[in-house]
mmCIF file of N, CA and C in Angstrom:
data_model
loop_
_atom_site.group_PDB
_atom_site.id
_atom_site.type_symbol
_atom_site.label_atom_id
_atom_site.label_comp_id
_atom_site.label_asym_id
_atom_site.label_seq_id
_atom_site.Cartn_x
_atom_site.Cartn_y
_atom_site.Cartn_z
ATOM 1 N N UNK A 1 -34.523 2.029 -52.079
ATOM 2 C CA UNK A 1 -32.829 2.981 -51.388
ATOM 3 C C UNK A 1 -32.501 2.128 -49.802
ATOM 4 N N UNK A 2 -32.051 1.545 -49.816
ATOM 5 C CA UNK A 2 -31.156 0.104 -48.277
ATOM 6 C C UNK A 2 -31.924 0.770 -47.562
ATOM 7 N N UNK A 3 -32.446 0.170 -46.587
ATOM 8 C CA UNK A 3 -32.763 0.879 -44.701
ATOM 9 C C UNK A 3 -31.587 0.815 -44.010
ATOM 10 N N UNK A 4 -31.075 1.244 -43.468
ATOM 11 C CA UNK A 4 -30.078 1.034 -42.638
ATOM 12 C C UNK A 4 -30.738 0.176 -41.333
ATOM 13 N N UNK A 5 -30.442 0.162 -40.008
ATOM 14 C CA UNK A 5 -30.761 -1.023 -38.872
ATOM 15 C C UNK A 5 -29.360 -0.424 -38.370
ATOM 16 N N UNK A 6 -29.027 0.244 -36.881
ATOM 17 C CA UNK A 6 -27.811 0.510 -36.528
ATOM 18 C C UNK A 6 -27.879 0.168 -35.319
ATOM 19 N N UNK A 7 -27.247 -0.737 -35.003
ATOM 20 C CA UNK A 7 -27.323 -1.838 -33.882
ATOM 21 C C UNK A 7 -25.522 -1.697 -32.989
ATOM 22 N N UNK A 8 -25.984 -1.830 -32.110
ATOM 23 C CA UNK A 8 -25.000 -1.745 -30.192
ATOM 24 C C UNK A 8 -25.228 -1.586 -29.159
ATOM 25 N N UNK A 9 -23.986 -1.880 -28.646
ATOM 26 C CA UNK A 9 -23.768 -1.624 -27.252
ATOM 27 C C UNK A 9 -24.225 0.186 -26.411
ATOM 28 N N UNK A 10 -24.969 -0.326 -25.222
ATOM 29 C CA UNK A 10 -25.465 0.610 -24.116
ATOM 30 C C UNK A 10 -26.320 1.777 -26.286
ATOM 31 N N UNK A 11 -25.436 3.297 -25.505
ATOM 32 C CA UNK A 11 -26.277 4.318 -26.875
ATOM 33 C C UNK A 11 -25.247 4.987 -28.052
ATOM 34 N N UNK A 12 -24.784 3.302 -28.570
ATOM 35 C CA UNK A 12 -23.898 3.704 -29.545
ATOM 36 C C UNK A 12 -24.644 3.688 -30.763
ATOM 37 N N UNK A 13 -24.930 2.624 -30.594
ATOM 38 C CA UNK A 13 -25.925 3.277 -31.861
ATOM 39 C C UNK A 13 -27.176 5.113 -32.131
ATOM 40 N N UNK A 14 -27.550 5.413 -31.041
ATOM 41 C CA UNK A 14 -27.776 6.107 -31.712
ATOM 42 C C UNK A 14 -27.900 7.210 -31.011
ATOM 43 N N UNK A 15 -25.933 7.129 -30.887
ATOM 44 C CA UNK A 15 -25.024 7.954 -30.769
ATOM 45 C C UNK A 15 -24.739 7.981 -32.662
ATOM 46 N N UNK A 16 -24.838 7.575 -32.895
ATOM 47 C CA UNK A 16 -24.152 7.503 -34.543
ATOM 48 C C UNK A 16 -25.088 7.819 -35.253
ATOM 49 N N UNK A 17 -26.786 7.631 -34.803
ATOM 50 C CA UNK A 17 -27.944 8.389 -35.905
ATOM 51 C C UNK A 17 -27.897 9.445 -35.641
ATOM 52 N N UNK A 18 -28.270 10.186 -33.876
ATOM 53 C CA UNK A 18 -28.022 11.671 -33.774
ATOM 54 C C UNK A 18 -27.076 12.390 -34.625
ATOM 55 N N UNK A 19 -25.079 11.489 -34.026
ATOM 56 C CA UNK A 19 -24.395 12.340 -35.035
ATOM 57 C C UNK A 19 -24.575 12.875 -36.908
ATOM 58 N N UNK A 20 -25.061 11.702 -37.055
ATOM 59 C CA UNK A 20 -25.643 11.433 -38.578
ATOM 60 C C UNK A 20 -26.360 12.547 -38.995
ATOM 61 N N UNK A 21 -28.334 12.772 -38.317
ATOM 62 C CA UNK A 21 -29.248 13.495 -38.595
ATOM 63 C C UNK A 21 -28.686 15.116 -37.990
ATOM 64 N N UNK A 22 -27.345 15.409 -37.259
ATOM 65 C CA UNK A 22 -27.420 16.125 -36.679
ATOM 66 C C UNK A 22 -26.089 17.248 -37.963
ATOM 67 N N UNK A 23 -25.755 16.675 -38.624
ATOM 68 C CA UNK A 23 -24.767 16.617 -40.013
ATOM 69 C C UNK A 23 -25.807 16.901 -40.893
ATOM 70 N N UNK A 24 -26.984 16.002 -41.314
ATOM 71 C CA UNK A 24 -27.087 16.240 -42.894
ATOM 72 C C UNK A 24 -28.788 15.671 -43.303
ATOM 73 N N UNK A 25 -29.057 16.328 -41.770
ATOM 74 C CA UNK A 25 -30.573 16.087 -41.958
ATOM 75 C C UNK A 25 -30.786 14.686 -41.266
ATOM 76 N N UNK A 26 -32.310 14.608 -41.380
ATOM 77 C CA UNK A 26 -33.659 13.407 -41.623
ATOM 78 C C UNK A 26 -32.272 12.094 -41.973
ATOM 79 N N UNK A 27 -32.588 11.158 -42.147
ATOM 80 C CA UNK A 27 -32.088 9.989 -42.701
ATOM 81 C C UNK A 27 -33.705 9.131 -42.611
ATOM 82 N N UNK A 28 -33.717 9.121 -43.923
ATOM 83 C CA UNK A 28 -34.958 8.314 -43.717
ATOM 84 C C UNK A 28 -34.596 6.726 -43.823
ATOM 85 N N UNK A 29 -35.558 5.523 -43.844
ATOM 86 C CA UNK A 29 -34.827 4.698 -43.429
ATOM 87 C C UNK A 29 -33.871 4.070 -42.403
ATOM 88 N N UNK A 30 -33.721 4.827 -41.541
ATOM 89 C CA UNK A 30 -33.352 4.220 -40.642
ATOM 90 C C UNK A 30 -33.068 4.716 -39.298
ATOM 91 N N UNK A 31 -32.872 3.696 -38.419
ATOM 92 C CA UNK A 31 -32.928 2.915 -36.434
ATOM 93 C C UNK A 31 -32.227 2.767 -36.763
ATOM 94 N N UNK A 32 -32.745 3.608 -35.025
ATOM 95 C CA UNK A 32 -30.496 2.619 -34.268
ATOM 96 C C UNK A 32 -31.265 1.844 -32.705
ATOM 97 N N UNK A 33 -31.009 1.051 -32.889
ATOM 98 C CA UNK A 33 -31.163 0.097 -31.536
ATOM 99 C C UNK A 33 -30.179 -0.279 -30.364
ATOM 100 N N UNK A 34 -30.338 -0.003 -29.431
ATOM 101 C CA UNK A 34 -29.563 0.318 -28.228
ATOM 102 C C UNK A 34 -29.579 -1.325 -27.558
ATOM 103 N N UNK A 35 -28.214 -1.757 -26.896
ATOM 104 C CA UNK A 35 -28.388 -2.815 -26.145
ATOM 105 C C UNK A 35 -28.550 -2.671 -25.179
ATOM 106 N N UNK A 36 -28.333 -2.115 -24.302
ATOM 107 C CA UNK A 36 -28.094 -1.700 -22.682
ATOM 108 C C UNK A 36 -27.706 -2.599 -22.268
ATOM 109 N N UNK A 37 -26.922 -2.860 -20.823
ATOM 110 C CA UNK A 37 -27.205 -3.932 -20.407
ATOM 111 C C UNK A 37 -28.276 -4.432 -19.765
ATOM 112 N N UNK A 38 -27.885 -5.508 -18.973
ATOM 113 C CA UNK A 38 -29.622 -6.163 -18.874
ATOM 114 C C UNK A 38 -30.831 -6.437 -19.465
ATOM 115 N N UNK A 39 -30.660 -5.752 -20.496
ATOM 116 C CA UNK A 39 -31.520 -6.287 -21.493
ATOM 117 C C UNK A 39 -31.450 -7.882 -21.990
ATOM 118 N N UNK A 40 -32.699 -8.369 -22.627
ATOM 119 C CA UNK A 40 -32.198 -9.839 -22.630
ATOM 120 C C UNK A 40 -32.511 -10.139 -24.424
ATOM 121 N N UNK A 41 -31.654 -10.890 -24.233
ATOM 122 C CA UNK A 41 -31.409 -10.352 -26.035
ATOM 123 C C UNK A 41 -33.145 -10.697 -26.585
ATOM 124 N N UNK A 42 -33.843 -11.113 -25.587
ATOM 125 C CA UNK A 42 -35.077 -11.784 -26.713
ATOM 126 C C UNK A 42 -35.600 -10.107 -27.004
ATOM 127 N N UNK A 43 -35.428 -9.136 -26.262
ATOM 128 C CA UNK A 43 -36.353 -8.021 -26.934
ATOM 129 C C UNK A 43 -35.768 -6.946 -27.123
ATOM 130 N N UNK A 44 -34.135 -8.010 -27.265
ATOM 131 C CA UNK A 44 -32.933 -6.876 -28.773
ATOM 132 C C UNK A 44 -34.000 -7.483 -30.428
ATOM 133 N N UNK A 45 -34.173 -8.792 -30.191
ATOM 134 C CA UNK A 45 -34.254 -9.567 -31.230
ATOM 135 C C UNK A 45 -35.495 -8.722 -31.672
ATOM 136 N N UNK A 46 -36.784 -8.614 -31.132
ATOM 137 C CA UNK A 46 -38.201 -7.986 -31.116
ATOM 138 C C UNK A 46 -37.783 -6.526 -31.878
ATOM 139 N N UNK A 47 -37.087 -6.271 -30.790
ATOM 140 C CA UNK A 47 -36.687 -4.728 -30.945
ATOM 141 C C UNK A 47 -36.538 -3.897 -32.623
ATOM 142 N N UNK A 48 -35.258 -5.353 -32.611
ATOM 143 C CA UNK A 48 -34.620 -5.584 -34.767
ATOM 144 C C UNK A 48 -34.831 -5.566 -35.050
ATOM 145 N N UNK A 49 -36.032 -6.795 -35.041
ATOM 146 C CA UNK A 49 -37.334 -7.015 -36.456
ATOM 147 C C UNK A 49 -37.882 -5.906 -37.046
ATOM 148 N N UNK A 50 -38.714 -5.041 -35.478
ATOM 149 C CA UNK A 50 -39.313 -3.996 -35.064
ATOM 150 C C UNK A 50 -37.949 -2.849 -37.141
ATOM 151 N N UNK A 51 -37.558 -3.064 -36.319
ATOM 152 C CA UNK A 51 -36.822 -1.729 -37.405
ATOM 153 C C UNK A 51 -36.197 -2.584 -38.391
ATOM 154 N N UNK A 52 -36.555 -3.941 -38.517
ATOM 155 C CA UNK A 52 -36.404 -3.870 -39.606
ATOM 156 C C UNK A 52 -36.898 -4.080 -40.883
ATOM 157 N N UNK A 53 -38.848 -4.122 -40.549
ATOM 158 C CA UNK A 53 -39.756 -3.546 -41.466
ATOM 159 C C UNK A 53 -39.931 -2.199 -41.120
ATOM 160 N N UNK A 54 -39.867 -1.096 -40.445
ATOM 161 C CA UNK A 54 -39.497 -0.375 -40.370
ATOM 162 C C UNK A 54 -39.048 -0.084 -41.137
ATOM 163 N N UNK A 55 -37.396 0.219 -41.473
ATOM 164 C CA UNK A 55 -37.045 0.416 -42.416
ATOM 165 C C UNK A 55 -36.405 -0.271 -44.253
ATOM 166 N N UNK A 56 -37.504 -1.452 -44.035
ATOM 167 C CA UNK A 56 -37.912 -1.809 -45.380
ATOM 168 C C UNK A 56 -37.707 -1.404 -46.268
ATOM 169 N N UNK A 57 -37.797 -0.744 -47.609
ATOM 170 C CA UNK A 57 -38.872 -0.180 -48.518
ATOM 171 C C UNK A 57 -39.093 -1.356 -49.694
ATOM 172 N N UNK A 58 -38.413 -2.604 -49.099
ATOM 173 C CA UNK A 58 -38.754 -4.193 -50.412
ATOM 174 C C UNK A 58 -37.217 -3.850 -51.527
ATOM 175 N N UNK A 59 -36.056 -2.750 -50.811
ATOM 176 C CA UNK A 59 -34.878 -2.650 -51.461
ATOM 177 C C UNK A 59 -33.547 -3.887 -50.988
ATOM 178 N N UNK A 60 -33.569 -3.914 -49.363
ATOM 179 C CA UNK A 60 -33.307 -4.069 -48.749
ATOM 180 C C UNK A 60 -32.662 -3.728 -47.551
ATOM 181 N N UNK A 61 -32.350 -4.344 -46.779
ATOM 182 C CA UNK A 61 -31.723 -3.834 -45.134
ATOM 183 C C UNK A 61 -29.968 -4.473 -45.332
ATOM 184 N N UNK A 62 -30.081 -3.012 -44.632
ATOM 185 C CA UNK A 62 -28.541 -3.588 -43.992
ATOM 186 C C UNK A 62 -28.198 -2.860 -42.106
ATOM 187 N N UNK A 63 -27.566 -4.468 -41.673
ATOM 188 C CA UNK A 63 -27.707 -4.319 -40.179
ATOM 189 C C UNK A 63 -25.817 -3.643 -40.209
ATOM 190 N N UNK A 64 -26.245 -2.366 -39.280
ATOM 191 C CA UNK A 64 -24.855 -2.239 -39.191
ATOM 192 C C UNK A 64 -24.948 -2.120 -37.503
ATOM 193 N N UNK A 65 -23.763 -2.871 -37.122
ATOM 194 C CA UNK A 65 -23.389 -3.326 -35.897
ATOM 195 C C UNK A 65 -21.739 -3.401 -35.392
ATOM 196 N N UNK A 66 -21.054 -2.346 -33.937
ATOM 197 C CA UNK A 66 -20.382 -2.800 -33.165
ATOM 198 C C UNK A 66 -19.383 -3.870 -33.258
ATOM 199 N N UNK A 67 -19.913 -4.442 -32.939
ATOM 200 C CA UNK A 67 -19.053 -5.631 -32.552
ATOM 201 C C UNK A 67 -19.505 -7.229 -33.139
ATOM 202 N N UNK A 68 -18.351 -7.781 -33.380
ATOM 203 C CA UNK A 68 -18.482 -9.062 -34.442
ATOM 204 C C UNK A 68 -18.456 -10.369 -33.238
ATOM 205 N N UNK A 69 -20.080 -10.884 -33.583
ATOM 206 C CA UNK A 69 -19.836 -12.106 -32.458
ATOM 207 C C UNK A 69 -20.554 -10.873 -31.301
ATOM 208 N N UNK A 70 -20.483 -10.711 -30.567
ATOM 209 C CA UNK A 70 -22.007 -9.857 -30.015
ATOM 210 C C UNK A 70 -23.221 -10.095 -30.338
ATOM 211 N N UNK A 71 -24.199 -9.954 -29.325
ATOM 212 C CA UNK A 71 -25.666 -9.403 -29.527
ATOM 213 C C UNK A 71 -26.627 -9.507 -30.470
ATOM 214 N N UNK A 72 -25.614 -7.845 -30.598
ATOM 215 C CA UNK A 72 -25.838 -6.631 -31.612
ATOM 216 C C UNK A 72 -26.242 -7.550 -33.088
ATOM 217 N N UNK A 73 -24.787 -8.180 -33.189
ATOM 218 C CA UNK A 73 -24.954 -8.952 -34.596
ATOM 219 C C UNK A 73 -25.634 -10.347 -34.607
ATOM 220 N N UNK A 74 -24.952 -11.331 -33.639
ATOM 221 C CA UNK A 74 -25.497 -12.438 -33.387
ATOM 222 C C UNK A 74 -27.336 -12.205 -34.111
ATOM 223 N N UNK A 75 -28.065 -11.232 -33.225
ATOM 224 C CA UNK A 75 -29.127 -11.038 -33.453
ATOM 225 C C UNK A 75 -29.579 -10.877 -35.294
ATOM 226 N N UNK A 76 -28.665 -10.329 -35.459
ATOM 227 C CA UNK A 76 -28.969 -9.218 -36.915
ATOM 228 C C UNK A 76 -28.402 -10.692 -37.615
ATOM 229 N N UNK A 77 -27.594 -11.333 -37.713
ATOM 230 C CA UNK A 77 -27.004 -12.843 -38.670
ATOM 231 C C UNK A 77 -28.512 -13.164 -38.347
ATOM 232 N N UNK A 78 -29.377 -13.590 -37.129
ATOM 233 C CA UNK A 78 -30.506 -14.553 -37.706
ATOM 234 C C UNK A 78 -31.069 -14.062 -37.936
ATOM 235 N N UNK A 79 -31.701 -12.697 -38.082
ATOM 236 C CA UNK A 79 -33.145 -12.056 -38.819
ATOM 237 C C UNK A 79 -32.879 -12.158 -40.056
ATOM 238 N N UNK A 80 -31.379 -11.789 -40.674
ATOM 239 C CA UNK A 80 -30.656 -11.868 -41.796
ATOM 240 C C UNK A 80 -31.202 -13.242 -42.765
ATOM 241 N N UNK A 81 -31.270 -14.363 -42.052
ATOM 242 C CA UNK A 81 -30.789 -15.617 -42.638
ATOM 243 C C UNK A 81 -33.520 -15.155 -42.894
ATOM 244 N N UNK A 82 -33.873 -14.497 -42.034
ATOM 245 C CA UNK A 82 -34.958 -15.160 -42.665
ATOM 246 C C UNK A 82 -35.782 -14.268 -44.013
ATOM 247 N N UNK A 83 -34.500 -12.831 -43.999
ATOM 248 C CA UNK A 83 -35.228 -11.691 -44.679
ATOM 249 C C UNK A 83 -34.060 -11.025 -45.835
ATOM 250 N N UNK A 84 -35.321 -11.627 -47.403
ATOM 251 C CA UNK A 84 -33.927 -11.395 -48.413
ATOM 252 C C UNK A 84 -33.571 -9.906 -48.465
ATOM 253 N N UNK A 85 -32.312 -9.787 -48.972
ATOM 254 C CA UNK A 85 -31.486 -8.750 -49.488
ATOM 255 C C UNK A 85 -31.142 -7.848 -47.926
ATOM 256 N N UNK A 86 -30.999 -8.780 -46.766
ATOM 257 C CA UNK A 86 -30.695 -8.304 -45.670
ATOM 258 C C UNK A 86 -29.338 -8.878 -45.313
ATOM 259 N N UNK A 87 -28.119 -7.433 -45.337
ATOM 260 C CA UNK A 87 -26.606 -7.973 -44.709
ATOM 261 C C UNK A 87 -26.972 -7.463 -43.276
ATOM 262 N N UNK A 88 -25.665 -8.189 -43.277
ATOM 263 C CA UNK A 88 -25.026 -7.709 -41.599
ATOM 264 C C UNK A 88 -23.213 -7.588 -41.351
ATOM 265 N N UNK A 89 -22.816 -6.389 -41.320
ATOM 266 C CA UNK A 89 -21.853 -5.082 -41.005
ATOM 267 C C UNK A 89 -21.454 -4.953 -39.766
ATOM 268 N N UNK A 90 -19.806 -5.404 -38.824
ATOM 269 C CA UNK A 90 -19.255 -4.908 -37.468
ATOM 270 C C UNK A 90 -18.056 -4.373 -37.892
ATOM 271 N N UNK A 91 -18.395 -3.321 -36.930
ATOM 272 C CA UNK A 91 -16.757 -2.137 -36.919
ATOM 273 C C UNK A 91 -17.250 -1.371 -37.195
ATOM 274 N N UNK A 92 -18.710 -0.996 -37.168
ATOM 275 C CA UNK A 92 -18.930 0.613 -38.874
ATOM 276 C C UNK A 92 -18.559 1.340 -37.665
ATOM 277 N N UNK A 93 -18.032 2.860 -38.229
ATOM 278 C CA UNK A 93 -17.778 4.055 -37.306
ATOM 279 C C UNK A 93 -18.575 4.554 -37.871
ATOM 280 N N UNK A 94 -18.756 5.880 -37.002
ATOM 281 C CA UNK A 94 -18.119 7.254 -38.005
ATOM 282 C C UNK A 94 -18.590 8.112 -39.638
ATOM 283 N N UNK A 95 -17.337 8.318 -39.208
ATOM 284 C CA UNK A 95 -16.783 8.446 -40.142
ATOM 285 C C UNK A 95 -17.215 7.025 -42.103
ATOM 286 N N UNK A 96 -17.469 6.115 -41.358
ATOM 287 C CA UNK A 96 -17.056 5.349 -42.542
ATOM 288 C C UNK A 96 -18.767 4.983 -43.272
ATOM 289 N N UNK A 97 -19.616 5.783 -42.009
ATOM 290 C CA UNK A 97 -21.084 5.727 -42.553
ATOM 291 C C UNK A 97 -21.433 7.180 -42.806
ATOM 292 N N UNK A 98 -21.406 8.182 -42.333
ATOM 293 C CA UNK A 98 -21.458 9.034 -43.239
ATOM 294 C C UNK A 98 -20.486 9.261 -44.651
ATOM 295 N N UNK A 99 -19.390 8.438 -44.956
ATOM 296 C CA UNK A 99 -18.893 7.914 -46.207
ATOM 297 C C UNK A 99 -20.100 7.401 -47.483
ATOM 298 N N UNK A 100 -20.289 6.439 -46.602
ATOM 299 C CA UNK A 100 -21.123 5.698 -47.260
ATOM 300 C C UNK A 100 -23.195 5.843 -47.212
ATOM 301 N N UNK A 101 -23.070 6.998 -46.819
ATOM 302 C CA UNK A 101 -24.505 7.441 -46.662
ATOM 303 C C UNK A 101 -25.485 7.390 -48.094
ATOM 304 N N UNK A 102 -24.353 7.781 -48.952
ATOM 305 C CA UNK A 102 -25.108 8.086 -50.413
ATOM 306 C C UNK A 102 -25.495 7.054 -51.447
ATOM 307 N N UNK A 103 -24.247 6.323 -50.536
ATOM 308 C CA UNK A 103 -24.370 4.902 -51.706
ATOM 309 C C UNK A 103 -25.798 3.856 -51.677
ATOM 310 N N UNK A 104 -26.301 3.990 -50.093
ATOM 311 C CA UNK A 104 -27.823 4.056 -49.668
ATOM 312 C C UNK A 104 -28.608 3.593 -51.318
ATOM 313 N N UNK A 105 -28.711 4.382 -52.696
ATOM 314 C CA UNK A 105 -29.339 5.428 -52.726
ATOM 315 C C UNK A 105 -29.194 4.476 -54.119
ATOM 316 N N UNK A 106 -28.215 3.828 -54.420
ATOM 317 C CA UNK A 106 -27.949 2.803 -55.747
ATOM 318 C C UNK A 106 -27.669 1.404 -55.716
ATOM 319 N N UNK A 107 -26.744 1.701 -54.029
ATOM 320 C CA UNK A 107 -26.352 0.204 -55.034
ATOM 321 C C UNK A 107 -27.372 -1.172 -54.156
ATOM 322 N N UNK A 108 -27.282 -2.220 -54.806
ATOM 323 C CA UNK A 108 -28.059 -3.507 -54.417
ATOM 324 C C UNK A 108 -27.769 -4.163 -52.771
ATOM 325 N N UNK A 109 -28.029 -4.594 -51.939
ATOM 326 C CA UNK A 109 -27.773 -4.963 -50.329
ATOM 327 C C UNK A 109 -26.236 -5.558 -50.441
ATOM 328 N N UNK A 110 -25.935 -6.852 -51.559
ATOM 329 C CA UNK A 110 -24.887 -7.231 -52.284
ATOM 330 C C UNK A 110 -23.360 -6.540 -52.843
ATOM 331 N N UNK A 111 -23.559 -5.435 -53.424
ATOM 332 C CA UNK A 111 -22.426 -4.477 -53.953
ATOM 333 C C UNK A 111 -22.077 -3.344 -52.892
ATOM 334 N N UNK A 112 -23.539 -2.827 -51.857
ATOM 335 C CA UNK A 112 -23.275 -2.388 -50.357
ATOM 336 C C UNK A 112 -22.201 -2.982 -49.919
ATOM 337 N N UNK A 113 -22.901 -4.303 -49.319
ATOM 338 C CA UNK A 113 -21.869 -5.208 -48.312
ATOM 339 C C UNK A 113 -20.283 -4.802 -49.045
ATOM 340 N N UNK A 114 -20.264 -5.194 -50.403
ATOM 341 C CA UNK A 114 -18.758 -5.585 -50.514
ATOM 342 C C UNK A 114 -17.905 -3.629 -50.476
ATOM 343 N N UNK A 115 -18.663 -2.871 -50.760
ATOM 344 C CA UNK A 115 -18.517 -1.605 -51.042
ATOM 345 C C UNK A 115 -18.004 -1.899 -49.005
ATOM 346 N N UNK A 116 -18.995 -1.126 -48.604
ATOM 347 C CA UNK A 116 -18.164 -1.038 -46.950
ATOM 348 C C UNK A 116 -16.925 -1.603 -46.297
ATOM 349 N N UNK A 117 -17.261 -2.924 -47.167
ATOM 350 C CA UNK A 117 -15.380 -3.689 -46.140
ATOM 351 C C UNK A 117 -14.437 -3.714 -46.470
ATOM 352 N N UNK A 118 -14.787 -3.430 -47.974
ATOM 353 C CA UNK A 118 -13.690 -2.437 -48.856
ATOM 354 C C UNK A 118 -12.680 -1.405 -48.266
ATOM 355 N N UNK A 119 -13.932 -0.415 -48.234
ATOM 356 C CA UNK A 119 -13.901 1.226 -47.593
ATOM 357 C C UNK A 119 -13.046 0.769 -45.576
ATOM 358 N N UNK A 120 -13.902 0.090 -45.422
ATOM 359 C CA UNK A 120 -13.223 -0.331 -43.709
ATOM 360 C C UNK A 120 -12.157 -0.611 -44.038
ATOM 361 N N UNK A 121 -11.761 -1.105 -44.951
ATOM 362 C CA UNK A 121 -10.487 -2.265 -44.526
ATOM 363 C C UNK A 121 -10.423 -3.912 -43.436
ATOM 364 N N UNK A 122 -9.583 -3.509 -42.888
ATOM 365 C CA UNK A 122 -9.722 -4.071 -41.871
ATOM 366 C C UNK A 122 -10.198 -4.366 -40.890
ATOM 367 N N UNK A 123 -11.320 -3.037 -40.157
ATOM 368 C CA UNK A 123 -12.051 -2.857 -39.588
ATOM 369 C C UNK A 123 -13.088 -2.913 -38.931
ATOM 370 N N UNK A 124 -13.762 -3.487 -40.997
ATOM 371 C CA UNK A 124 -15.417 -3.745 -40.714
ATOM 372 C C UNK A 124 -14.787 -5.443 -41.527
ATOM 373 N N UNK A 125 -16.221 -6.294 -41.474
ATOM 374 C CA UNK A 125 -16.625 -7.119 -41.608
ATOM 375 C C UNK A 125 -17.368 -7.439 -41.710
ATOM 376 N N UNK A 126 -18.287 -8.571 -42.411
ATOM 377 C CA UNK A 126 -19.141 -9.033 -43.043
ATOM 378 C C UNK A 126 -19.971 -10.254 -42.110
ATOM 379 N N UNK A 127 -21.079 -10.448 -42.364
ATOM 380 C CA UNK A 127 -22.020 -11.986 -41.816
ATOM 381 C C UNK A 127 -21.127 -13.088 -43.525
ATOM 382 N N UNK A 128 -21.711 -11.935 -44.506
ATOM 383 C CA UNK A 128 -20.922 -13.202 -45.846
ATOM 384 C C UNK A 128 -19.673 -13.780 -45.289
ATOM 385 N N UNK A 129 -18.488 -12.195 -45.555
ATOM 386 C CA UNK A 129 -17.159 -12.884 -45.041
ATOM 387 C C UNK A 129 -17.063 -13.331 -43.852
ATOM 388 N N UNK A 130 -17.801 -13.621 -42.808
ATOM 389 C CA UNK A 130 -16.544 -14.315 -41.762
ATOM 390 C C UNK A 130 -17.402 -15.366 -42.233
ATOM 391 N N UNK A 131 -18.408 -15.868 -43.041
ATOM 392 C CA UNK A 131 -18.816 -17.198 -43.922
ATOM 393 C C UNK A 131 -18.338 -18.057 -44.598
ATOM 394 N N UNK A 132 -17.422 -16.876 -45.367
ATOM 395 C CA UNK A 132 -16.766 -17.567 -46.563
ATOM 396 C C UNK A 132 -15.280 -18.267 -45.949
ATOM 397 N N UNK A 133 -15.247 -17.128 -44.584
ATOM 398 C CA UNK A 133 -13.412 -17.544 -43.282
ATOM 399 C C UNK A 133 -13.700 -19.241 -43.194
ATOM 400 N N UNK A 134 -15.657 -19.180 -42.618
ATOM 401 C CA UNK A 134 -16.219 -20.429 -41.598
ATOM 402 C C UNK A 134 -16.897 -21.075 -42.383
ATOM 403 N N UNK A 135 -16.518 -21.875 -43.823
ATOM 404 C CA UNK A 135 -18.084 -22.266 -44.130
ATOM 405 C C UNK A 135 -18.616 -23.017 -43.488
ATOM 406 N N UNK A 136 -20.424 -23.615 -43.702
ATOM 407 C CA UNK A 136 -21.322 -23.979 -41.940
ATOM 408 C C UNK A 136 -20.437 -25.447 -42.682
ATOM 409 N N UNK A 137 -21.286 -26.031 -41.429
ATOM 410 C CA UNK A 137 -20.419 -27.396 -41.500
ATOM 411 C C UNK A 137 -21.409 -28.469 -42.663
ATOM 412 N N UNK A 138 -20.603 -29.209 -43.358
ATOM 413 C CA UNK A 138 -21.698 -29.798 -44.368
ATOM 414 C C UNK A 138 -21.864 -31.494 -43.777
ATOM 415 N N UNK A 139 -22.859 -32.544 -43.890
ATOM 416 C CA UNK A 139 -22.516 -33.854 -43.895
ATOM 417 C C UNK A 139 -22.456 -34.556 -45.440
ATOM 418 N N UNK A 140 -21.546 -35.231 -45.155
ATOM 419 C CA UNK A 140 -20.960 -35.523 -46.619
ATOM 420 C C UNK A 140 -20.907 -36.331 -46.918
ATOM 421 N N UNK A 141 -21.709 -37.630 -46.056
ATOM 422 C CA UNK A 141 -21.540 -39.150 -46.022
ATOM 423 C C UNK A 141 -22.725 -39.407 -45.203
ATOM 424 N N UNK A 142 -24.165 -39.239 -45.824
ATOM 425 C CA UNK A 142 -26.058 -39.676 -44.994
ATOM 426 C C UNK A 142 -25.795 -40.763 -43.855
ATOM 427 N N UNK A 143 -26.242 -40.264 -43.462
ATOM 428 C CA UNK A 143 -26.599 -42.284 -42.495
ATOM 429 C C UNK A 143 -27.181 -43.328 -43.223
#
């Protein structure tokens, strides 16, 4: 099963998880990380790292963030590069998470990324999709 780390500003993440648990019961391998005003990005990174390892059973972890490019998204992007089968999704909302929750059990992290971006249409993107639009700089002629 894919682990989920829901991360966002203020109480966004906890509200999303609470609403899912109220509707469907406890969500295994799922954590909420709130990025409060005044919190350092170092503290956010530590909390998200703890959540990543808490949620990972070996199948992979999906970071679900509120806004592309903001601190939770950037922190997830950095952590994802150090962890195999880790994806970063942004723009998530409660109806989409409810619709996608059962897919955690059967899809790989890569397949989940493709499906959630497709289901969410223009509102949802992923780190992978952003990197396809803006590939990293490659030095063609070494010094």
